[in-house]
Amino acid sequence: MPSLLQILTQATVHTVIPAGVAFVATNLDDFVLLMVFFSQVPSRFSHRQIFWGRYLGFAALVVLSLPGFFGGLVLPKAYVGLLGLVPIAIGLRQLLKREDDAPGQFVLPELPLLNGQVAAIAGITLANGGDNIGIYVSLFAGQTWAELGLTLLVFGVLVALWYWLARGFVGQPGVRDRLTAVGHRLMPLVLIGLGLFILVDSGTYRLIGL
């Protein structure tokens, strides 16, 4: 019968390390987005909105990746890429917002059960996750229930770690000031560029005739 140390070692090698590598590899670009979000606190977002929006968006990515675990059908990448329209729409709204909008306000329609800013961050996280889904589907495939649970635990911890690292980095002297100075101009362009990249990278532009 294997010892506790052997069980922990096996779990680390076969589950924890692959989960950590998969998360880091698929969330480097999200780290940059998080820093941009933090540069807009408190004018557009609050720390709480960023935190929960990030978790909700990532949870949606995990749900969309679960067919890999259950052995079901996976959405074609081109259709997943339609989520790239979300950051484009948000970015255009920022560029075209009316002059009488409050300065720095991130204008989005309120949802019945979800704050607009939280929904925006969740939507952007989800839209930027096409590659995440492809990797997570493969990662989940063949895992046991225990391994899946451990993988999701690792993901949950790393989402929080990513949040605090980005927040701490933006809080460094000079970094926040520079980001804040250009953030309100940079945000719409970053979002539109991100959306276009997703549409092109996933081949979705063929579906919508771009």
PDB file of C-alpha atoms in Angstrom, residues 7 45 47 81 89 96-97 102 114 122 150 171:
ATOM      1  CA  ILE A   7       0.473   9.586  -2.882  1.00  0.00           C
ATOM      2  CA  PHE A  45     -13.625  49.492 -11.523  1.00  0.00           C
ATOM      3  CA  HIS A  47     -10.895  45.779  -6.682  1.00  0.00           C
ATOM      4  CA  GLY A  81     -13.951  32.596 -31.088  1.00  0.00           C
ATOM      5  CA  ALA A  89     -18.242  45.763 -28.350  1.00  0.00           C
ATOM      6  CA  LEU A  96     -18.082  56.211 -28.832  1.00  0.00           C
ATOM      7  CA  LYS A  97     -19.524  57.013 -25.420  1.00  0.00           C
ATOM      8  CA  ALA A 102     -19.501  60.673 -16.264  1.00  0.00           C
ATOM      9  CA  LEU A 114     -24.754  40.907 -12.006  1.00  0.00           C
ATOM     10  CA  ALA A 122     -16.017  38.218 -16.780  1.00  0.00           C
ATOM     11  CA  LEU A 150      -7.286  18.812  -7.443  1.00  0.00           C
ATOM     12  CA  GLY A 171       0.995  49.314  -6.999  1.00  0.00           C
TER      13      GLY A 171
END
